[in-house]
CSV table of C-alpha atoms in Angstrom, one decimal:
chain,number,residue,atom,x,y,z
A,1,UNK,CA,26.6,13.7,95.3
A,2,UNK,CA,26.0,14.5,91.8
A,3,UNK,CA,25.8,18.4,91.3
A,4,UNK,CA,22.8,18.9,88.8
A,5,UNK,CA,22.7,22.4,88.4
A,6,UNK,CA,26.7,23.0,87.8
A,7,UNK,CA,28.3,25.3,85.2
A,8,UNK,CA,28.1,23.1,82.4
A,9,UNK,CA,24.5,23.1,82.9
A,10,UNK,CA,23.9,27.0,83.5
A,11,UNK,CA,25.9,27.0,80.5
A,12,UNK,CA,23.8,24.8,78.5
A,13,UNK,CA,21.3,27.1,79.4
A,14,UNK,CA,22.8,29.4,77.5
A,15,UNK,CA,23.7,27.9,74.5
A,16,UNK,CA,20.1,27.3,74.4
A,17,UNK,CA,19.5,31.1,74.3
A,18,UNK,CA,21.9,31.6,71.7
A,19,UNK,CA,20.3,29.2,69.7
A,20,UNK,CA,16.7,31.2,69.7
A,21,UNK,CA,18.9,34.2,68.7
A,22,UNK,CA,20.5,32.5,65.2
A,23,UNK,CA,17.2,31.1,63.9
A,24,UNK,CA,16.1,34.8,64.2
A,25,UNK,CA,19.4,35.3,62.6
A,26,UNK,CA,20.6,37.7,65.0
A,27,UNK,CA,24.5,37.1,66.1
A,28,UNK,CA,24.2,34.2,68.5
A,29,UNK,CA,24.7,34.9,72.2
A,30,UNK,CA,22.3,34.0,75.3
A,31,UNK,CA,22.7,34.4,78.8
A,32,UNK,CA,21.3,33.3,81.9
A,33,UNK,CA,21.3,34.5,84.8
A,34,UNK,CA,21.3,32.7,87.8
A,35,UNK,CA,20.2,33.1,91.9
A,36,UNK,CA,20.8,30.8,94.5
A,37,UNK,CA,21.2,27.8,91.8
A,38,UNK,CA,18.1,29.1,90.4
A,39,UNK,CA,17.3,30.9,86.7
A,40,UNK,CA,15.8,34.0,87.4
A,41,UNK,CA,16.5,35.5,83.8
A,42,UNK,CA,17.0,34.1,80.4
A,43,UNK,CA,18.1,36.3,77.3
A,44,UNK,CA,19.6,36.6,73.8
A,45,UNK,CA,20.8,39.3,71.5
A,46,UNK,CA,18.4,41.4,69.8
A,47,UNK,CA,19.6,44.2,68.3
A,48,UNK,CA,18.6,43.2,64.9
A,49,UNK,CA,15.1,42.8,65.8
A,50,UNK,CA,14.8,45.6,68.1
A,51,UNK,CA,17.0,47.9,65.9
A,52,UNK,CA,19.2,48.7,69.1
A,53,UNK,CA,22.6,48.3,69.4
A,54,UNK,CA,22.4,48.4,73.6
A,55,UNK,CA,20.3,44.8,73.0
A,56,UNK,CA,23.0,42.9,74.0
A,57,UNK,CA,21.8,39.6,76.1
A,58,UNK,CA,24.0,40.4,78.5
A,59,UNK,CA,21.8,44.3,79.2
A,60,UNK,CA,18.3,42.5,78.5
A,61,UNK,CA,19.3,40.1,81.2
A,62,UNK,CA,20.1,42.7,83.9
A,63,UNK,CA,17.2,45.0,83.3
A,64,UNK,CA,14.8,41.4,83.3
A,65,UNK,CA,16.7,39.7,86.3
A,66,UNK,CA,16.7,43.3,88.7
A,67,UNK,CA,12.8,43.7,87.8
A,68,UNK,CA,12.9,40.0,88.9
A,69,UNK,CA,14.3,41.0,92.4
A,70,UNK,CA,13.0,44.4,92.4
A,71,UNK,CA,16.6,45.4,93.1
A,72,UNK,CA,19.0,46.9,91.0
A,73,UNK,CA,22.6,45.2,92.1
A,74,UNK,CA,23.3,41.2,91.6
A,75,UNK,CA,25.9,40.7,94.1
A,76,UNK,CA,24.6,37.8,94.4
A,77,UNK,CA,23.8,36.3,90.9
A,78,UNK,CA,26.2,34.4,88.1
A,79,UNK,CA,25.6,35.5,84.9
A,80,UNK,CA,26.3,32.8,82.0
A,81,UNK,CA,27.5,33.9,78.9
A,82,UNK,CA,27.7,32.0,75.6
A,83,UNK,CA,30.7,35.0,74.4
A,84,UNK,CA,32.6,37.2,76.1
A,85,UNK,CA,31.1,40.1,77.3
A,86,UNK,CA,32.1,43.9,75.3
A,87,UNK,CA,33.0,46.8,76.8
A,88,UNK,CA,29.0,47.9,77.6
A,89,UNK,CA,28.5,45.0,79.0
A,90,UNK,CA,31.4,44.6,81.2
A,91,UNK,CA,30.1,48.7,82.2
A,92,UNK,CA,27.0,47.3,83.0
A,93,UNK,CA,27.7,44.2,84.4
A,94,UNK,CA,30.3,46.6,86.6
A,95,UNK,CA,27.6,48.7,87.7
A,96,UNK,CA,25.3,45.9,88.9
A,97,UNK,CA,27.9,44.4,91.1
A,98,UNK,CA,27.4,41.0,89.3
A,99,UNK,CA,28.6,38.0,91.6
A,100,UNK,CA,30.2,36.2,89.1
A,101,UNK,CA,30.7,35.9,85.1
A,102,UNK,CA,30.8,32.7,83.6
A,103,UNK,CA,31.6,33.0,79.7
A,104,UNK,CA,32.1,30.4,77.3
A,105,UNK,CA,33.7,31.5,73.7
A,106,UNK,CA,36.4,34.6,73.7
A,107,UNK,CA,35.7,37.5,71.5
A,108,UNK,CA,38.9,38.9,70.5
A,109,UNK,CA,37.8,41.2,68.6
A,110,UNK,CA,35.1,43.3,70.8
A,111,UNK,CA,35.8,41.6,74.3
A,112,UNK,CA,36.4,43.5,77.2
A,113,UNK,CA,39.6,41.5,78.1
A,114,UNK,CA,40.8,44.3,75.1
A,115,UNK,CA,41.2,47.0,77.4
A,116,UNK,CA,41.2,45.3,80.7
A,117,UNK,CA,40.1,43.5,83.9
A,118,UNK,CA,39.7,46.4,85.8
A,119,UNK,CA,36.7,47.5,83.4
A,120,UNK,CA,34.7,44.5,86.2
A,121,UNK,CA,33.6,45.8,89.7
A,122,UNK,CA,36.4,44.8,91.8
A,123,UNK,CA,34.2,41.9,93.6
A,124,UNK,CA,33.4,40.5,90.2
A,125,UNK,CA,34.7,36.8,90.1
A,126,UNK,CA,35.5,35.8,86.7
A,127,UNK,CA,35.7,32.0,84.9
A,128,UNK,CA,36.0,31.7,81.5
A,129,UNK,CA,36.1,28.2,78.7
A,130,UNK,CA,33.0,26.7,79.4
A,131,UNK,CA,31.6,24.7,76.3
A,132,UNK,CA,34.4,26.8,74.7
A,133,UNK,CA,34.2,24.7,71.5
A,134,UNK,CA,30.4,24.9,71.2
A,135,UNK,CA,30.3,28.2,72.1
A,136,UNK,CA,32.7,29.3,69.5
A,137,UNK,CA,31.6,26.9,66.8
A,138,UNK,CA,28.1,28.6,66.9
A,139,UNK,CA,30.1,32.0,66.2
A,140,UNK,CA,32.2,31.3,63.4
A,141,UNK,CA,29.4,29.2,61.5
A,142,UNK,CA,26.6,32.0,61.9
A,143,UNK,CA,29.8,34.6,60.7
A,144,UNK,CA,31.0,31.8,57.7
A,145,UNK,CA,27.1,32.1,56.7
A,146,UNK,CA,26.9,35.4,56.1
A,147,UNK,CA,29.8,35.6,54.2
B,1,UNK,CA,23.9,85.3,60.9
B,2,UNK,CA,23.1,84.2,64.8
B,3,UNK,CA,23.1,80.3,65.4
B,4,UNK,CA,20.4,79.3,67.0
B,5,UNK,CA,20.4,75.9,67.6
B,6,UNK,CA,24.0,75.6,69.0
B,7,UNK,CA,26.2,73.7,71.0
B,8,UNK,CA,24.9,75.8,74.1
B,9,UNK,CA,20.8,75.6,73.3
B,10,UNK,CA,21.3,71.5,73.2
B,11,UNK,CA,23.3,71.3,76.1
B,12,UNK,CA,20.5,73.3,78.0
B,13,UNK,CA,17.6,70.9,76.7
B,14,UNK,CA,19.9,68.3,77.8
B,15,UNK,CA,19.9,69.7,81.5
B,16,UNK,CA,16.2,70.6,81.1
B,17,UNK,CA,16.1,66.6,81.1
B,18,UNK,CA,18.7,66.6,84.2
B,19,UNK,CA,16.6,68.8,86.1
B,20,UNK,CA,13.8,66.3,85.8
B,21,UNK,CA,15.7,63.6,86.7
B,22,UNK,CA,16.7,65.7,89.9
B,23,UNK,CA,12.9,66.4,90.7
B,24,UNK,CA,12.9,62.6,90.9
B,25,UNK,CA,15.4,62.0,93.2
B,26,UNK,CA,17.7,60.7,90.5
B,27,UNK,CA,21.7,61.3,89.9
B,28,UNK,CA,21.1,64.4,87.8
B,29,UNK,CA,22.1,63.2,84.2
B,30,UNK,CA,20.2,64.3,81.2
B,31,UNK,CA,20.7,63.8,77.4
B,32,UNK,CA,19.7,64.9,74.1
B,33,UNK,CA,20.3,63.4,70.4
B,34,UNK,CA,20.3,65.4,67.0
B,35,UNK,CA,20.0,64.9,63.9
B,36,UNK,CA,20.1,67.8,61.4
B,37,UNK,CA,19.8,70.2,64.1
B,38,UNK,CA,16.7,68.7,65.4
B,39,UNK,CA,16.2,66.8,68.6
B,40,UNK,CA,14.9,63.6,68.0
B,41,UNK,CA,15.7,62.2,71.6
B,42,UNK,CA,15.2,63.2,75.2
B,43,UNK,CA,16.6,61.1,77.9
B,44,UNK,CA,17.6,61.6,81.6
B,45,UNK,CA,18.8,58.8,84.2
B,46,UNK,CA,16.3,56.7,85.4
B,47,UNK,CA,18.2,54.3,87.3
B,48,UNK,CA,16.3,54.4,90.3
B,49,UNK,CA,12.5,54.7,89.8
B,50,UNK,CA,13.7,51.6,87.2
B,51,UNK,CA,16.1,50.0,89.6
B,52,UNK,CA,17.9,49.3,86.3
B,53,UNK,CA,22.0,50.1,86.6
B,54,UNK,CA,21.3,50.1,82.6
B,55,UNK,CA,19.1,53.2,82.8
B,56,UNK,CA,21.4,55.5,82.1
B,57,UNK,CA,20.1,58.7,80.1
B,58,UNK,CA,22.9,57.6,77.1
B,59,UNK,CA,21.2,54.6,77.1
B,60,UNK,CA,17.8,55.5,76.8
B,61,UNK,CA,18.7,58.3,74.1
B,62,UNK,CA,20.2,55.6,72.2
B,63,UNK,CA,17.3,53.1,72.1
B,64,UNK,CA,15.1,56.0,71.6
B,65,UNK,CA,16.6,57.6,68.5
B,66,UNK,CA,17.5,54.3,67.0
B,67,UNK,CA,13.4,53.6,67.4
B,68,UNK,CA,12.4,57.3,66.0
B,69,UNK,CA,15.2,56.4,62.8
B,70,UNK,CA,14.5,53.0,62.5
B,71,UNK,CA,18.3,52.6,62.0
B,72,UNK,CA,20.8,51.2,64.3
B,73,UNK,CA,23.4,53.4,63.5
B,74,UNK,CA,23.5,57.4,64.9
B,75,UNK,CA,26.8,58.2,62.5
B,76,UNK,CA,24.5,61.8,61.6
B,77,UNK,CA,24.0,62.0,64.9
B,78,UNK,CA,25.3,64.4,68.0
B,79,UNK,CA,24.2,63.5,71.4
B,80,UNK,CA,24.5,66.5,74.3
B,81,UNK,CA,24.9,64.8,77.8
B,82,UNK,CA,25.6,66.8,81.0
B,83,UNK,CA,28.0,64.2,82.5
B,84,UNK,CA,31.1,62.6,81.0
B,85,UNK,CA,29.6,59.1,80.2
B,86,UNK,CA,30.5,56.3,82.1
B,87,UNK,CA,32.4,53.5,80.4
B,88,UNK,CA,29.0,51.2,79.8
B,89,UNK,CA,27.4,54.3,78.0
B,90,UNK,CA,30.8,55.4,75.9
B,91,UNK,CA,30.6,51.3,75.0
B,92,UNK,CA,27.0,51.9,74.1
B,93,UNK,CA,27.9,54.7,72.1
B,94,UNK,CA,31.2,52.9,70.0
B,95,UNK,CA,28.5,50.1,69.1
B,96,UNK,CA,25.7,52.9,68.0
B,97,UNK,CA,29.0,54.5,66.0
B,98,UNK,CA,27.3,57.7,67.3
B,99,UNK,CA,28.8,61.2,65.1
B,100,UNK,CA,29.7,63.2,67.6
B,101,UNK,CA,29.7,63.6,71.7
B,102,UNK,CA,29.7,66.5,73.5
B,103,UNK,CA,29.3,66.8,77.2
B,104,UNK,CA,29.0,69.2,79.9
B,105,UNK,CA,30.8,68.1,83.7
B,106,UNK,CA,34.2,65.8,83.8
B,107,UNK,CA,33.2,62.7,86.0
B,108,UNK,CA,36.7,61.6,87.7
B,109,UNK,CA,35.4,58.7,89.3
B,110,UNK,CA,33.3,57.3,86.5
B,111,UNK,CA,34.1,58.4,82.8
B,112,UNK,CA,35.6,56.7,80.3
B,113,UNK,CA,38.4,59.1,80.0
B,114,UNK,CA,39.7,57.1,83.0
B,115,UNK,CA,40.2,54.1,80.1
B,116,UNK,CA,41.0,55.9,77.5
B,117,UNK,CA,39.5,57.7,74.0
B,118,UNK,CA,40.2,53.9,72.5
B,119,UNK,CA,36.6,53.2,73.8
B,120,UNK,CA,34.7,55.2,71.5
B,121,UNK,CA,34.3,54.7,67.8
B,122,UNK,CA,37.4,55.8,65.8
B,123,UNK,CA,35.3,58.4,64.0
B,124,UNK,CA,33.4,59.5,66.7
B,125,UNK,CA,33.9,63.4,67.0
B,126,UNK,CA,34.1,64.5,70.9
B,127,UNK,CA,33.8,68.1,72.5
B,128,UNK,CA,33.4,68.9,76.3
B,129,UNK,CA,33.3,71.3,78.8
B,130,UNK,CA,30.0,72.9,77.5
B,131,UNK,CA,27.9,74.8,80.5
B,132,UNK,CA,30.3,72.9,82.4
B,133,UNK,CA,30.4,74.8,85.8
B,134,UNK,CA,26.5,74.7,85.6
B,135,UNK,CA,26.3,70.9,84.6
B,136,UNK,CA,28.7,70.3,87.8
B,137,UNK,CA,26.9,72.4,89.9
B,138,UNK,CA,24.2,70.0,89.8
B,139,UNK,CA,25.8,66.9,90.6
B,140,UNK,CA,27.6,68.6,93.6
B,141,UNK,CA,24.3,70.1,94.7
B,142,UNK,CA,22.6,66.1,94.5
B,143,UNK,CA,25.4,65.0,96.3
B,144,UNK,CA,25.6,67.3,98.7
B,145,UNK,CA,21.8,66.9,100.1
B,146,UNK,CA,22.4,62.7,100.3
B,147,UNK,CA,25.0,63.0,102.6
């Protein structure tokens, strides 16, 4: 059987996300997160808009999926992630007991992997390198634009 | 010439605000930010009634006084918290390049201190143990009635 609703297209999901984000010309990420093969939150960076550093897709996706399930942990739920998450995010992401992360491009620069796995709730599983290329591409060309 | 508005008056505003999150039924965490001696943001944990792991008072005092300044940046800026932040807010706080932290109780299990300094903002200015045994106090008293 074909699997429809696999990483790659979660992923996609994302990108898509992302992609709302850069023609608002904020820094392209999006993130979905995802239930039982099903999206039950959809989000992209807005600090630029909202004037709020914490506006990371990653925290605007918590907050939106737990009002989704009236619950506030996501042991059960994937989150997709066009870049790697930073440290507040892994924090965050930590405190909801996320199921799994799924992230696409690295971040070298602000990524948790910095300081450490063990910034993740111990449960956490972790996959990274999906639609790397794309993912990173949509990065570096927002970045070379600004320049 | 007597200080008024010192270290010790903003950490008591910022357990006036942890004192409402306790009449709530909340961890008892409460915040203030200020900018040229003048609070501009009150904040306490709000986790629950939210059911929002994100809804940490730091993060709320954040959003808050980046929407009163209309500015992203806190740099000016000295937020009074009663508990060490956690490593989600002290990621919050490197990204909001906040001036200066000062808190009241150590949290072993929790803080950032567990990583490391290297997660706030190089120029971050950080002070601590201010009204400590009364900011402690608090969170031993919550914890003590759960169990």
């Amino acid at each position: 059987m074909i699997q429809v609703f696999d990483d790659n297209y979660f992923m996609k999901q994302a990108i898509a996300e992302a992609e709302i984000a850069m023609e608002k010309d904020e820094v392209p990420v999006g993130a979905v997160i995802v239930s039982q093969q099903r999206i039950i939150a959809r989000s992209h960076n807005q600090t630029e808009i909202l004037k709020d550093v914490t506006a990371h897709a990653e925290m605007i996706g918590i907050t939106s999926a737990s009002s989704y399930l009236g619950a506030k942990y996501l042991q059960d739920c994937t989150i997709y992630i066009t870049l790697e998450p930073c440290v507040m995010c892994a924090g965050a992401l930590r405190w909801a007991q996320i199921g799994k992360i799924v992230y696409g491009a690295t971040d070298d620069k602000a990524g948790f992997t910095r300081i450490g796995r063990e910034l993740l709730h111990p449960k956490t599983k972790l996959a990274f390198g999906i639609k790397h290329e794309e993912c990173s591409a949509m990065m570096s060309d927002f970045f070379k634009k600004k320049r």
